[in-house]
XYZ file of C-alpha atoms in Angstrom:
313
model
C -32.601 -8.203 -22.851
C -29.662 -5.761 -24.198
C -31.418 -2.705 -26.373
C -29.177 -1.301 -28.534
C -28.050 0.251 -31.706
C -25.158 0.020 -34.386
C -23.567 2.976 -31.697
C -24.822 2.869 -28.278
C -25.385 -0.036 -25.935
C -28.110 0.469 -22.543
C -26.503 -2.205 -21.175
C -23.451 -4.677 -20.620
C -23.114 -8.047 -19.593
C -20.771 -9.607 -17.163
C -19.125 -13.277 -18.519
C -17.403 -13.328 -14.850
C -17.765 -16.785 -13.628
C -20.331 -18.035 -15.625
C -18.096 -20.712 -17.419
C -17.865 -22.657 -14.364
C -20.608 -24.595 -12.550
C -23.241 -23.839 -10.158
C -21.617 -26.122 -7.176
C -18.047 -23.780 -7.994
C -19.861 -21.016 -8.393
C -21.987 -21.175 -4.499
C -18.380 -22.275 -3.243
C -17.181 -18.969 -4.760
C -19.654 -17.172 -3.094
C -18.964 -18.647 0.057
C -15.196 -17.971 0.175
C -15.503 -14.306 -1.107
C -18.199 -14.134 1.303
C -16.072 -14.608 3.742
C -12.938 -12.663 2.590
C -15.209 -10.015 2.048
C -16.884 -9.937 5.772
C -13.035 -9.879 6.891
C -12.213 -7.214 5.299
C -14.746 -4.499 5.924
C -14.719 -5.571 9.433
C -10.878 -5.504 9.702
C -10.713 -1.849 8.148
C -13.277 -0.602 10.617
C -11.765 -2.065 13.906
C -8.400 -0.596 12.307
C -10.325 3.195 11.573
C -11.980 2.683 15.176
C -8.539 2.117 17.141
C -7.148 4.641 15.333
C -9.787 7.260 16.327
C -10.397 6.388 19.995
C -6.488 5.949 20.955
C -4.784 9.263 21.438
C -1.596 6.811 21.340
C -1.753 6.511 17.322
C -2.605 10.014 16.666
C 0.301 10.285 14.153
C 1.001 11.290 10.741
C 1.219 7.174 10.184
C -1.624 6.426 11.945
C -4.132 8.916 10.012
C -2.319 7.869 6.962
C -3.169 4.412 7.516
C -7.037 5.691 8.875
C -7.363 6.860 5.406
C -5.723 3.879 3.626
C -8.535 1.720 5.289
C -11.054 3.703 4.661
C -10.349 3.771 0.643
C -9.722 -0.023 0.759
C -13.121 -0.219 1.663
C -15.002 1.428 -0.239
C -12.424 0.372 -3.335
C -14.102 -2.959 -2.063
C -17.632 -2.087 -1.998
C -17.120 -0.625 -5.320
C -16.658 -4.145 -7.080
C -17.379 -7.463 -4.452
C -21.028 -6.655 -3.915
C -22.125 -6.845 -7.210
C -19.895 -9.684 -8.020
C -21.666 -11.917 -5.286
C -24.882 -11.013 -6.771
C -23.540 -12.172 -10.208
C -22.386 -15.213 -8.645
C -26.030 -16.081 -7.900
C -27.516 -14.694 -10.870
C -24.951 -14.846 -13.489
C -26.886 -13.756 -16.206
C -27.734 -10.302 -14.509
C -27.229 -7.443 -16.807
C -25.475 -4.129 -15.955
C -26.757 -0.108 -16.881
C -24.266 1.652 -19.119
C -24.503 4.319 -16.083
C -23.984 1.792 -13.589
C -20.864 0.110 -15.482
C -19.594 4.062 -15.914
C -20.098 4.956 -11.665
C -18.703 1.127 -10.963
C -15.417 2.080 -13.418
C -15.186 5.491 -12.029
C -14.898 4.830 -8.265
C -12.990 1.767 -8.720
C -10.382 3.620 -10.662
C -10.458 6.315 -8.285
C -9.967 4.246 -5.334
C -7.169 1.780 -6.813
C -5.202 5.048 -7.415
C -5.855 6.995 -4.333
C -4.377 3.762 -3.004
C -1.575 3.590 -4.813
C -0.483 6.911 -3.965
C -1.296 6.712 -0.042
C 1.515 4.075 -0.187
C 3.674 6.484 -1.717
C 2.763 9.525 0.785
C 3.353 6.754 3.837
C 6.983 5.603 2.290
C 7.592 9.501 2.429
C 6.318 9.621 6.092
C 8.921 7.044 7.001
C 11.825 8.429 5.110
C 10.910 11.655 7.336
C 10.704 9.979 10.489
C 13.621 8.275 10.089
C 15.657 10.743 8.009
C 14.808 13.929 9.530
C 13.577 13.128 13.053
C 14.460 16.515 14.206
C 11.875 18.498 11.850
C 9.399 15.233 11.619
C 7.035 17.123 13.603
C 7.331 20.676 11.594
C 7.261 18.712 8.274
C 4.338 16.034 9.279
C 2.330 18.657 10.661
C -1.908 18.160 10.514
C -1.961 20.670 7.326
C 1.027 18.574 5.584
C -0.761 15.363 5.818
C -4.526 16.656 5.274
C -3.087 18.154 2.098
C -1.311 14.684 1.466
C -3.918 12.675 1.706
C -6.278 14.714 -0.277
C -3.580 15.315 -2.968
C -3.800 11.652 -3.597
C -7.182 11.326 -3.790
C -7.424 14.450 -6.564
C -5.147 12.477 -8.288
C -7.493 9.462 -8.334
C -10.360 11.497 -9.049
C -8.399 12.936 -12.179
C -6.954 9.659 -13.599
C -10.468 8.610 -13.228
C -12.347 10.578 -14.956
C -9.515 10.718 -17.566
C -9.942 7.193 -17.983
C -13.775 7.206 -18.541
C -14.074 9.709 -20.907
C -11.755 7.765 -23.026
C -13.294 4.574 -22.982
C -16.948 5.581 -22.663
C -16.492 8.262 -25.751
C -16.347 4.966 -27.736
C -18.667 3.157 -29.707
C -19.648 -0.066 -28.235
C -21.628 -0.996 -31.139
C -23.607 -4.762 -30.348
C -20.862 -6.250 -28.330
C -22.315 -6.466 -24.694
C -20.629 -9.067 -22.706
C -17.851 -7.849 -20.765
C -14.901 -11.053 -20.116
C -14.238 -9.714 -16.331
C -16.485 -9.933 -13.528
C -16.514 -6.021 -13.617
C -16.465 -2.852 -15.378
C -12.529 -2.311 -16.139
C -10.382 -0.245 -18.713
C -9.033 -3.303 -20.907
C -11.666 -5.937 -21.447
C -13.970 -2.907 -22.236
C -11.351 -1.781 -24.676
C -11.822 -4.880 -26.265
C -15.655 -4.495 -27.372
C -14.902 -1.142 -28.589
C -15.521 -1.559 -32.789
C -13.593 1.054 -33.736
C -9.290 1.658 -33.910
C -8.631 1.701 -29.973
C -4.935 2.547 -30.415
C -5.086 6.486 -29.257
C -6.974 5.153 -25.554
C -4.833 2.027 -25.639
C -1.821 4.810 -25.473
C -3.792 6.704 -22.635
C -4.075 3.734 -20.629
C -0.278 2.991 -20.816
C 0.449 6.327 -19.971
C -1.909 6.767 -16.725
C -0.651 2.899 -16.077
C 2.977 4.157 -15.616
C 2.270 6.971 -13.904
C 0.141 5.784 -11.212
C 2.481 2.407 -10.682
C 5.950 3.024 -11.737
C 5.603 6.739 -10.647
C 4.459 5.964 -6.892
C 6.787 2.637 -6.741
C 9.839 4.507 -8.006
C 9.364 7.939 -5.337
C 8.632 4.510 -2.339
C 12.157 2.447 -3.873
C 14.379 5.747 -3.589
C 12.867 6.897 -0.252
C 13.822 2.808 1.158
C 17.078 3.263 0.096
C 17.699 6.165 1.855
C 15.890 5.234 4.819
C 18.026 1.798 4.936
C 21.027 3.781 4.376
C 20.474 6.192 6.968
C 19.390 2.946 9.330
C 22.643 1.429 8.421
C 24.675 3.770 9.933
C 22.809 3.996 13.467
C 25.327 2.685 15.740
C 23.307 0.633 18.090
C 21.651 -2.949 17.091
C 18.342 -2.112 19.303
C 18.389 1.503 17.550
C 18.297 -0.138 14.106
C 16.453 -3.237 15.032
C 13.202 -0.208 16.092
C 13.811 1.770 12.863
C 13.220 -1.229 10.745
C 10.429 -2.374 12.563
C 9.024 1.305 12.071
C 9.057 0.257 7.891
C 8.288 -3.263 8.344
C 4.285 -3.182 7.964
C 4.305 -0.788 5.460
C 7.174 -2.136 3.062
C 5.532 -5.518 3.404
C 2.030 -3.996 2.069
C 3.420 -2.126 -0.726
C 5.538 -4.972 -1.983
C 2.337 -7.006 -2.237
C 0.458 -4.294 -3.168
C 2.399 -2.775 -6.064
C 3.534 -6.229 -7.412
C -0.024 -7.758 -7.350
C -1.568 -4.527 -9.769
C 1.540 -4.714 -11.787
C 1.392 -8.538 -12.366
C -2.371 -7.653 -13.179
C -2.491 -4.691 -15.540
C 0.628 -3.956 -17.233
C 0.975 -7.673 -18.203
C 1.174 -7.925 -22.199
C -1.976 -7.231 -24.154
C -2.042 -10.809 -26.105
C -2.446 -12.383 -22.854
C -6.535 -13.161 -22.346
C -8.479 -12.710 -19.038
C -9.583 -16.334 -18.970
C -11.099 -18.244 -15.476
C -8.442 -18.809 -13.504
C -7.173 -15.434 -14.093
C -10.437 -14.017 -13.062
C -9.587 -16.022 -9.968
C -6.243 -14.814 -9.597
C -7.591 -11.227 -10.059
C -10.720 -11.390 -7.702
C -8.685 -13.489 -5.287
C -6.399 -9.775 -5.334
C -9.150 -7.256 -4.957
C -10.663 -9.171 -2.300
C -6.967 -9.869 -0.418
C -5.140 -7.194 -1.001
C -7.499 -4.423 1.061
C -7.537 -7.371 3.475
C -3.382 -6.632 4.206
C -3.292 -3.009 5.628
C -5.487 -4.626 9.075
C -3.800 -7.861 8.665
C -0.144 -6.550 8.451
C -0.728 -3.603 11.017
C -2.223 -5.817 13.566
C 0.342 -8.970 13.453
C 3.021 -6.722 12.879
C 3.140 -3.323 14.645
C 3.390 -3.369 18.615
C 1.458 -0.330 18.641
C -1.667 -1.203 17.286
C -1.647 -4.630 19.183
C -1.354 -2.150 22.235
C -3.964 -0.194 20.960
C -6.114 -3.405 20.576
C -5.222 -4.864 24.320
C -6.352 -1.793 25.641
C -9.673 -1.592 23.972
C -10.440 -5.342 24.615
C -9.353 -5.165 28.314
C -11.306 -1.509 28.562
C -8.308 0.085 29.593
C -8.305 3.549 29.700
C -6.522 4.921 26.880
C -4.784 7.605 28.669
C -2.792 4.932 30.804
């Protein structure tokens, strides 16, 4: 099944789920199933509003657009194939395939990370510098925004995968994840691991503590500055303005630090698989979620569609 030599494998091995039984395994499937129906079909209705009402044509509104858009595909990236291995749990993986799975799911996770940040700057703007939000926010500001962060996943990506694929894998196939990620690949490496243990620290910090630090001083400001408005309605709006978004990134950035900058002696066993899978499956599930049962304007933006309203009333 696995061909390989003393230096190259052809193919890897997901453990995932396969400790547990066939009955856990079909409910599994059922529940991630599920999850995972939700949240492709939230992100679309959320990209579709967005497009056809000329009411959320915004800086936050095409900020979020893109946010759903790479929490979907950061979704089809891993769930997919981990349904299949829930069926078939002794399903290899191609070296290649592991390397394109690793590479967009890295690239994804940190364009993520630093939309949040770009949409925490969009709020301290609106609510900082309402005068200039316009001039600032402009459609060239945010295009180059939202690519920015995306070069910046593409980058930490493919710094990532050259340093673990450039090692030796040796005969140690079976990954202990249910798919291709930086640390339990680490792990099979047999050779000294220390110099791409240090690059994953490094691009760890900087696209977590980096993105969560520029998002903490921007709230601080931004509930200063809301502070100080005299009236309780005026402040009671401003919040509400932050409310979806501080309520994803506090999820967001405290699930993927609880996850990968948790000490290196702790192993991935089952039920932090489950913890883990439960997080990439919930976590792109929040932006449609929060939006919708939070912000009055998309709940607008959803009455009108549903009633056929026309979106210029």
């Amino acid at each position: 099944m696995i061909k390989s030599n003393t230096t190259f494998l052809t193919e890897f091995l997901f453990e995932g789920f396969s400790g547990f039984g066939w009955q856990h395994r079909l409910a599994f499937f059922a529940i991630f199933l599920a999850l995972y129906f939700l949240t492709l079909s939230g992100n679309v209705i959320i990209v579709s509003i967005i497009h056809l009402d000329h009411h959320l044509h915004t800086p936050m509104y095409f900020f979020l657009a893109i946010l759903s858009i790479s929490d979907t595909c950061y979704t089809v990236t891993i769930i997919p194939r981990m349904l299949s291995d829930l069926l078939n749990p002794y399903h290899t993986i191609a070296f290649r395939d592991c390397v394109v799975q690793i590479f967009f799911y890295l690239t994804f996770g940190i364009n993520n990370c630093f939309l949040l940040m770009v949409m925490g700057y969009d709020r301290y703007v609106a609510i900082c510098n309402p005068l200039r939000y316009s001039v600032i926010m402009g459609r060239k500001a945010c295009v180059h925004l939202a690519s920015g962060s995306l070069e910046i996943g593409l980058g930490m990506a493919i710094v990532q995968v050259t340093s673990v694929f450039s090692l030796p894998f040796c005969d140690r196939f079976v990954i202990p994840h249910f798919f291709c990620d930086v640390r339990p690949l680490l792990k099979l490496a047999c050779t000294d691991t220390t110099i791409n243990e240090i690059i994953n620290f490094v691009v760890s910090v900087f696209v977590l503590i980096l993105p969560m630090g520029v998002v903490f001083i921007s709230y601080v400001v931004i509930i200063s500055t809301i502070l100080k408005i005299a009236s309780a309605e005026g402040r009671k709006k401003a919040f509400a303005t932050c409310a979806s978004h501080l309520t994803v990134v506090i999820i967001h950035y405290g699930c993927t630090a609880i996850i990968y900058m948790k000490p290196k002696s702790q192993s991935l066993l089952g039920q932090e698989r489950l913890i883990s899978v439960t997080y990439t499956l919930i976590t792109p599930l929040l932006n449609p979620l929060v939006y919708t049962l939070r912000n009055k304007e998309v709940k607008d933006a959803l009455r009108r569609a549903m009633w056929q309203k026309p979106l210029s009333s």
